[in-house]
Coordinates of C-alpha atoms and ligand atoms in Angstrom, one line a residue:
M959 CA 121.0 128.3 117.7
Y960 CA 119.0 131.2 118.4
K961 CA 121.4 132.9 116.7
K962 CA 118.6 135.1 114.5
A963 CA 115.6 134.4 117.2
D964 CA 118.7 137.1 118.4
H965 CA 119.1 139.3 115.9
Y966 CA 115.8 140.4 115.2
T967 CA 114.7 140.8 119.1
K968 CA 118.0 142.8 119.2
K969 CA 116.5 145.1 116.4
A970 CA 113.4 145.0 117.7
K971 CA 114.8 146.5 120.7
A972 CA 116.7 148.7 119.1
E973 CA 114.2 150.2 116.8
G974 CA 111.3 150.3 120.1
Y975 CA 109.0 147.7 118.7
E976 CA 107.3 145.8 121.1
A977 CA 108.3 142.3 119.5
R978 CA 110.5 140.3 117.2
S979 CA 107.0 139.2 114.5
I980 CA 107.2 143.3 113.4
Y981 CA 110.2 141.8 110.9
K982 CA 107.7 139.0 110.1
L983 CA 104.7 141.8 108.8
E984 CA 107.4 144.2 107.6
E985 CA 109.0 141.2 104.7
I986 CA 105.8 140.9 103.2
Q987 CA 104.7 144.5 102.9
K988 CA 108.0 145.8 101.2
K989 CA 107.4 142.4 98.4
L990 CA 103.3 142.5 98.0
K991 CA 103.2 146.8 99.9
L992 CA 99.2 145.8 100.4
I993 CA 99.3 148.3 103.3
K994 CA 98.9 152.2 102.2
P995 CA 98.0 155.3 104.2
G996 CA 94.1 156.3 105.0
Q997 CA 93.6 152.0 105.6
K998 CA 91.6 150.5 108.0
I999 CA 93.4 147.7 109.5
L1000 CA 92.2 144.8 111.7
D1001 CA 94.7 142.8 113.4
L1002 CA 93.6 140.0 114.7
G1003 CA 95.5 138.2 117.8
C1004 CA 98.1 142.3 118.1
A1005 CA 99.6 141.4 121.4
P1006 CA 102.0 143.0 122.7
G1007 CA 101.7 145.0 119.5
S1008 CA 104.2 145.0 117.0
W1009 CA 102.4 144.5 114.3
S1010 CA 99.7 147.3 114.8
Q1011 CA 102.7 150.0 116.0
Y1012 CA 104.2 149.4 112.4
A1013 CA 100.6 150.1 110.7
S1014 CA 99.7 152.4 112.4
K1015 CA 103.2 153.8 110.8
L1016 CA 101.6 153.2 106.8
V1017 CA 98.6 154.0 107.1
G1018 CA 98.9 157.2 109.4
L1019 CA 97.0 159.4 110.8
A1020 CA 94.2 159.5 108.4
G1021 CA 93.8 155.3 108.4
H1022 CA 93.2 153.7 111.3
I1023 CA 94.4 150.2 113.5
V1024 CA 91.9 148.0 115.3
G1025 CA 94.0 145.0 116.8
I1026 CA 92.3 142.3 119.0
D1027 CA 94.2 139.9 122.0
Y1028 CA 93.4 138.5 125.2
K1029 CA 96.7 139.3 126.1
Q1030 CA 98.2 142.7 127.9
I1031 CA 98.7 145.0 124.3
T1032 CA 101.7 146.6 125.8
A1033 CA 102.4 149.4 122.2
T1034 CA 101.0 152.9 122.6
L1035 CA 99.1 154.6 119.1
P1036 CA 97.9 157.9 118.0
N1037 CA 95.5 156.3 115.6
A1038 CA 94.7 152.7 117.4
T1039 CA 92.0 150.8 119.1
F1040 CA 92.0 148.1 121.3
V1041 CA 90.0 145.7 122.2
Y1042 CA 90.3 143.7 124.7
G1043 CA 89.2 139.6 124.4
N1044 CA 88.7 136.9 122.7
F1045 CA 88.2 137.1 119.3
L1046 CA 86.4 133.3 118.5
R1047 CA 84.1 135.3 120.9
D1048 CA 80.5 136.4 118.9
H1049 CA 80.4 140.0 121.3
N1050 CA 83.9 140.6 120.2
K1051 CA 83.6 140.0 116.9
E1052 CA 80.9 142.2 116.9
K1053 CA 82.2 144.5 118.2
I1054 CA 85.3 144.8 116.4
A1055 CA 83.0 144.4 113.2
E1056 CA 80.9 147.9 114.5
L1057 CA 84.1 149.6 113.7
G1058 CA 84.5 148.2 110.3
P1059 CA 84.8 147.2 106.9
Y1060 CA 88.3 147.1 106.8
D1061 CA 91.0 147.6 104.4
G1062 CA 92.7 144.6 105.3
I1063 CA 93.0 141.8 107.9
I1064 CA 95.8 140.8 109.9
S1065 CA 96.4 137.3 111.3
D1066 CA 99.2 136.6 113.4
M1067 CA 96.8 135.2 116.1
A1068 CA 98.3 131.2 117.5
P1069 CA 97.3 128.8 119.7
D1070 CA 98.8 128.4 123.6
T1071 CA 101.1 124.8 121.8
S1072 CA 99.3 122.1 123.8
G1073 CA 102.4 120.0 122.6
D1074 CA 101.1 118.0 120.4
R1075 CA 102.0 118.8 117.1
L1076 CA 99.0 118.0 114.8
T1077 CA 96.8 119.2 117.7
D1078 CA 98.9 122.8 116.9
C1079 CA 98.3 122.4 113.8
Y1080 CA 94.3 121.5 113.7
K1081 CA 94.0 124.6 115.6
S1082 CA 96.0 127.0 114.2
A1083 CA 94.2 126.2 111.3
D1084 CA 90.1 127.2 113.3
L1085 CA 91.3 129.8 114.3
V1086 CA 92.4 131.0 110.4
R1087 CA 88.7 129.8 109.7
E1088 CA 87.5 132.0 112.0
A1089 CA 89.5 134.7 110.9
L1090 CA 88.7 134.6 107.3
D1091 CA 85.1 133.2 107.9
F1092 CA 84.9 137.1 109.8
A1093 CA 87.3 138.3 106.3
F1094 CA 84.5 137.3 103.8
T1095 CA 81.8 139.8 105.5
D1096 CA 83.9 142.2 107.2
L1097 CA 87.4 143.2 104.7
K1098 CA 85.6 145.5 101.8
K1099 CA 85.4 144.6 97.9
G1100 CA 89.3 144.4 97.1
G1101 CA 91.0 144.2 100.7
F1102 CA 93.3 142.3 101.3
F1103 CA 94.2 138.7 103.9
I1104 CA 96.8 138.6 105.9
A1105 CA 97.6 135.2 109.1
K1106 CA 99.5 133.4 109.9
I1107 CA 99.1 129.3 109.8
F1108 CA 101.5 125.9 111.1
Q1109 CA 102.0 123.3 108.6
G1110 CA 101.4 120.1 109.1
G1111 CA 97.5 120.5 109.2
D1112 CA 94.5 122.2 107.4
E1113 CA 96.3 124.5 105.0
K1114 CA 95.8 123.7 102.7
K1115 CA 91.9 123.5 102.6
V1116 CA 92.4 127.0 104.1
M1117 CA 93.6 128.1 101.3
E1118 CA 91.2 126.6 99.3
L1119 CA 88.4 128.7 100.4
M1120 CA 91.1 131.4 100.2
E1121 CA 91.3 130.7 96.4
K1122 CA 87.4 130.7 95.7
A1123 CA 87.3 134.1 97.3
F1124 CA 90.2 136.4 96.4
L1125 CA 91.8 137.2 93.0
K1126 CA 94.8 137.0 93.8
T1127 CA 97.2 133.9 97.0
R1128 CA 100.3 132.9 97.7
W1129 CA 102.6 131.7 101.0
L1130 CA 104.8 133.4 101.8
K1131 CA 108.4 132.2 105.1
P1132 CA 109.3 135.3 106.3
A1133 CA 113.7 135.5 107.3
A1134 CA 112.0 137.1 110.5
S1135 CA 110.4 132.9 111.3
R1136 CA 112.4 131.2 113.8
D1137 CA 114.9 128.2 111.5
N1138 CA 112.4 125.4 114.1
S1139 CA 109.4 127.6 113.2
I1140 CA 106.0 125.8 111.6
E1141 CA 104.0 128.8 110.6
I1142 CA 104.1 129.8 106.8
F1143 CA 101.5 133.7 105.9
M1144 CA 98.0 133.3 103.9
I1145 CA 98.1 135.4 101.4
G1146 CA 95.3 136.7 100.1
I1147 CA 95.4 140.0 98.3
D1148 CA 91.2 141.5 95.4
F1149 CA 88.9 140.0 97.9
Q1150 CA 85.6 139.7 95.5
S1151 CA 83.1 137.7 97.7
K1152 CA 82.8 135.3 100.5
P1153 CA 82.3 131.9 98.1
E1154 CA 79.6 130.0 97.6
L1155 CA 80.3 126.7 98.9
E1156 CA 78.8 124.3 97.0
E1157 CA 78.4 120.3 99.2
K1158 CA 78.0 121.7 102.7
P1159 CA 77.8 124.4 105.4
F1160 CA 80.9 126.4 106.2
E1161 CA 81.1 125.3 110.2
E1162 CA 81.5 121.9 108.5
Y1163 CA 84.0 122.3 105.8
F1164 CA 87.0 121.7 108.1
N1165 CA 84.3 118.4 110.2
D1166 CA 88.0 116.9 110.4
T1167 CA 89.5 118.9 113.2
P1168 CA 89.9 117.0 115.5
E1169 CA 87.4 119.2 119.2
G1170 CA 90.3 121.4 121.4
E1171 CA 89.6 124.5 123.7
M1172 CA 90.4 127.3 122.5
P1173 CA 92.3 129.7 124.6
W1174 CA 91.8 133.2 126.4
Ligands
SAM764 C1 102.5 135.8 117.9 S1 101.6 136.7 119.1 C2 101.2 138.0 118.4 C3 102.5 138.6 118.2 C4 102.3 140.7 117.7 N1 101.5 140.2 116.9 C5 103.2 141.6 117.4 O1 103.1 142.3 116.7 O2 102.8 141.4 118.6 C6 99.9 135.5 118.9 C7 99.4 136.8 119.9 O3 97.7 136.2 119.7 C8 96.9 135.7 120.2 N2 95.3 134.9 120.8 C9 95.4 134.4 119.8 N3 94.5 133.6 120.0 C10 92.9 134.5 119.9 C11 92.3 134.4 119.7 N4 91.4 133.9 120.0 N5 91.8 136.0 119.8 C12 93.2 137.1 120.7 N6 94.2 136.8 120.9 C13 94.4 135.7 120.0 C14 97.9 136.0 121.9 O4 97.1 135.4 123.0 C15 99.1 136.5 121.0 O5 99.1 137.8 121.8

């Protein structure tokens, strides 16, 4: 049943990566070539660290990775700064903003699953909305944004918002995603500026998102 997972898990171990998630970012990179030498990349929800490991190699010593997670980050890298904490907290956002601005923001953040699929989907969209809100002020013009989101909640509304801020957008479902996974990746290319929202303030844009405690 988990033949594919076994394959990617074994491959990650053999290649020295902290997690099988690396192959999702690798597939996105091979298709779109967004990460380049010398860039500064923000990795949201970076633990244990395979995305940071991969991005670190691509940006090289002239570039830098800033990662944040409240779980243990096991990767050790010569060109990375890791912040331990909840990205949703203002003081942590301030810390990572001070280390920016960024050429690219990548987010593999996922909510702790509640057992209720719909709740998890809305929580996942909330995390992407927060990441996007941060990108609107701390991503350089022309920068890119890659984020995991669960399908079945507000993902289309989040995409509508992204379409207003980036010249190009797309969805990508990597082969390394588990067969039974509801995750998909949203990609924004060539960031322009924070979109003007005519009818309601940004915080109310997702007013149908159910209340829920975020993990930290
Ligand atoms: C699928 S894992 C990331 C794997 C990582 N990309 C890698 O390759 O090693 C999702 C991570 O998101 C983190 N996360 C979820 N919500 C977060 C938040 N609000 N602040 C910081 N990290 C968060 C979790 O702790 C978890 O480590």
